[in-house]
Every structure is written in C-alpha cells, then in structure tokens.
PDB file of C-alpha atoms in Angstrom:
ATOM      1  CA  LEU A   1      15.477 -66.649 -27.223  1.00 89.00           C
ATOM      2  CA  LEU A   2      13.217 -63.779 -26.223  1.00 94.00           C
ATOM      3  CA  CYS A   3      15.748 -61.193 -25.027  1.00 96.00           C
ATOM      4  CA  SER A   4      18.853 -60.726 -22.937  1.00 97.00           C
ATOM      5  CA  GLU A   5      18.706 -60.475 -19.163  1.00 96.00           C
ATOM      6  CA  ALA A   6      20.029 -56.909 -19.365  1.00 98.00           C
ATOM      7  CA  TYR A   7      17.300 -55.870 -21.822  1.00 97.00           C
ATOM      8  CA  PHE A   8      14.602 -57.495 -19.698  1.00 97.00           C
ATOM      9  CA  ASN A   9      15.848 -55.688 -16.593  1.00 97.00           C
ATOM     10  CA  ASP A  10      15.943 -52.360 -18.463  1.00 97.00           C
ATOM     11  CA  VAL A  11      12.350 -52.790 -19.654  1.00 97.00           C
ATOM     12  CA  TYR A  12      11.247 -53.838 -16.166  1.00 97.00           C
ATOM     13  CA  ALA A  13      12.964 -50.860 -14.524  1.00 97.00           C
ATOM     14  CA  ALA A  14      11.271 -48.438 -16.936  1.00 97.00           C
ATOM     15  CA  CYS A  15       7.672 -49.586 -16.432  1.00 94.00           C
ATOM     16  CA  LYS A  16       5.015 -49.957 -13.760  1.00 96.00           C
ATOM     17  CA  TYR A  17       4.419 -53.686 -14.193  1.00 96.00           C
ATOM     18  CA  ASN A  18       5.908 -56.586 -12.260  1.00 94.00           C
ATOM     19  CA  ARG A  19       8.388 -59.021 -13.841  1.00 95.00           C
ATOM     20  CA  GLY A  20       5.686 -61.558 -14.656  1.00 93.00           C
ATOM     21  CA  GLU A  21       3.611 -58.972 -16.470  1.00 95.00           C
ATOM     22  CA  VAL A  22       6.651 -57.691 -18.374  1.00 97.00           C
ATOM     23  CA  PHE A  23       7.467 -61.263 -19.415  1.00 96.00           C
ATOM     24  CA  GLU A  24       3.868 -61.917 -20.471  1.00 95.00           C
ATOM     25  CA  LYS A  25       3.899 -58.702 -22.522  1.00 96.00           C
ATOM     26  CA  MET A  26       7.148 -59.642 -24.263  1.00 96.00           C
ATOM     27  CA  VAL A  27       5.940 -63.154 -25.116  1.00 96.00           C
ATOM     28  CA  THR A  28       2.583 -61.885 -26.378  1.00 96.00           C
ATOM     29  CA  GLU A  29       4.225 -59.237 -28.548  1.00 96.00           C
ATOM     30  CA  SER A  30       6.734 -61.777 -29.903  1.00 96.00           C
ATOM     31  CA  PHE A  31       3.715 -63.493 -31.507  1.00 96.00           C
ATOM     32  CA  GLY A  32       2.642 -60.227 -33.136  1.00 96.00           C
ATOM     33  CA  GLN A  33      -0.235 -59.655 -30.725  1.00 96.00           C
ATOM     34  CA  GLU A  34      -1.055 -56.584 -28.693  1.00 95.00           C
ATOM     35  CA  TRP A  35      -0.736 -57.143 -24.953  1.00 96.00           C
ATOM     36  CA  GLU A  36      -3.235 -55.705 -22.492  1.00 94.00           C
ATOM     37  CA  LYS A  37      -3.087 -56.181 -18.745  1.00 93.00           C
ATOM     38  CA  ASP A  38      -6.104 -58.081 -17.501  1.00 91.00           C
ATOM     39  CA  ASN A  39      -7.305 -59.992 -14.464  1.00 90.00           C
ATOM     40  CA  ILE A  40      -9.039 -62.850 -16.234  1.00 90.00           C
ATOM     41  CA  PRO A  41      -8.746 -66.038 -14.144  1.00 86.00           C
ATOM     42  CA  TYR A  42      -6.740 -68.929 -15.597  1.00 84.00           C
ATOM     43  CA  THR A  43      -9.905 -71.027 -15.497  1.00 85.00           C
ATOM     44  CA  GLU A  44     -11.534 -68.718 -18.050  1.00 90.00           C
ATOM     45  CA  ALA A  45      -8.752 -67.865 -20.513  1.00 91.00           C
ATOM     46  CA  GLY A  46      -5.060 -68.149 -21.237  1.00 92.00           C
ATOM     47  CA  ASP A  47      -2.616 -65.272 -21.250  1.00 93.00           C
ATOM     48  CA  VAL A  48      -1.947 -65.602 -24.975  1.00 94.00           C
ATOM     49  CA  THR A  49      -3.576 -67.664 -27.728  1.00 94.00           C
ATOM     50  CA  VAL A  50      -1.403 -68.966 -30.566  1.00 95.00           C
ATOM     51  CA  ASN A  51      -2.831 -71.077 -33.388  1.00 95.00           C
ATOM     52  CA  GLY A  52      -6.041 -71.551 -31.418  1.00 95.00           C
ATOM     53  CA  ILE A  53      -4.272 -72.820 -28.291  1.00 96.00           C
ATOM     54  CA  ALA A  54      -4.459 -70.763 -25.087  1.00 94.00           C
ATOM     55  CA  TYR A  55      -1.274 -70.650 -23.004  1.00 94.00           C
ATOM     56  CA  GLN A  56      -0.607 -69.454 -19.488  1.00 92.00           C
ATOM     57  CA  ILE A  57       2.625 -67.464 -19.226  1.00 92.00           C
ATOM     58  CA  LYS A  58       4.578 -67.642 -15.994  1.00 90.00           C
ATOM     59  CA  TYR A  59       7.839 -65.978 -15.050  1.00 92.00           C
ATOM     60  CA  GLU A  60      10.529 -67.489 -12.878  1.00 89.00           C
ATOM     61  CA  LYS A  61       9.174 -69.259  -9.760  1.00 84.00           C
ATOM     62  CA  ALA A  62       5.566 -68.275 -10.496  1.00 83.00           C
ATOM     63  CA  THR A  63       2.860 -70.768  -9.644  1.00 79.00           C
ATOM     64  CA  PHE A  64       0.037 -71.839 -11.876  1.00 75.00           C
ATOM     65  CA  THR A  65      -2.267 -72.607  -8.984  1.00 79.00           C
ATOM     66  CA  ASN A  66      -2.328 -74.038  -5.494  1.00 80.00           C
ATOM     67  CA  GLU A  67      -4.408 -76.600  -3.599  1.00 87.00           C
ATOM     68  CA  LYS A  68      -6.789 -73.974  -2.193  1.00 85.00           C
ATOM     69  CA  SER A  69      -7.547 -72.626  -5.682  1.00 79.00           C
ATOM     70  CA  LEU A  70      -7.962 -76.115  -7.125  1.00 82.00           C
ATOM     71  CA  SER A  71     -10.502 -77.017  -4.444  1.00 87.00           C
ATOM     72  CA  ARG A  72     -12.700 -74.144  -5.734  1.00 82.00           C
ATOM     73  CA  VAL A  73     -12.543 -75.222  -9.393  1.00 77.00           C
TER      74      VAL A  73
END
C-alpha cells in the first residue's frame, strides 16, 4: 500500500502536478529515489528503474500508448 486516498488527495491539492505525476513521484520516492519531472518518451526510458528494470508508472485510467503512437515506433 502506497498511501491512503485522503493523503494522496491532500498531496495533489498542495502541488502543481497532475495526479499521474504525483503518483509517479510517490512510487519513485517509495523506492528511495529522487523524483524529477521529465518528458522522456516511453520508448527511451522508464519512469523509475528498480533492480535494473525500467518501469512505466501510470495512474488510474492512463494509457501507455495508442495506435497512432505505435505506428511511429
């Protein structure tokens, strides 16, 4: 369990980032890493790397990619 819904909403309300970015920050920091907002495409790097494995972090209803993006890869 990462945090309660109430805590998440409090953190979200107090910052300038969207829910997905807040979630990514919380997950990254839960692994003892410093989070930094970036715009690196998913085809180049994951959102967080743990034990040498890069992971993409998505919040509720977020999409990993779509057909248009896949056609460019």
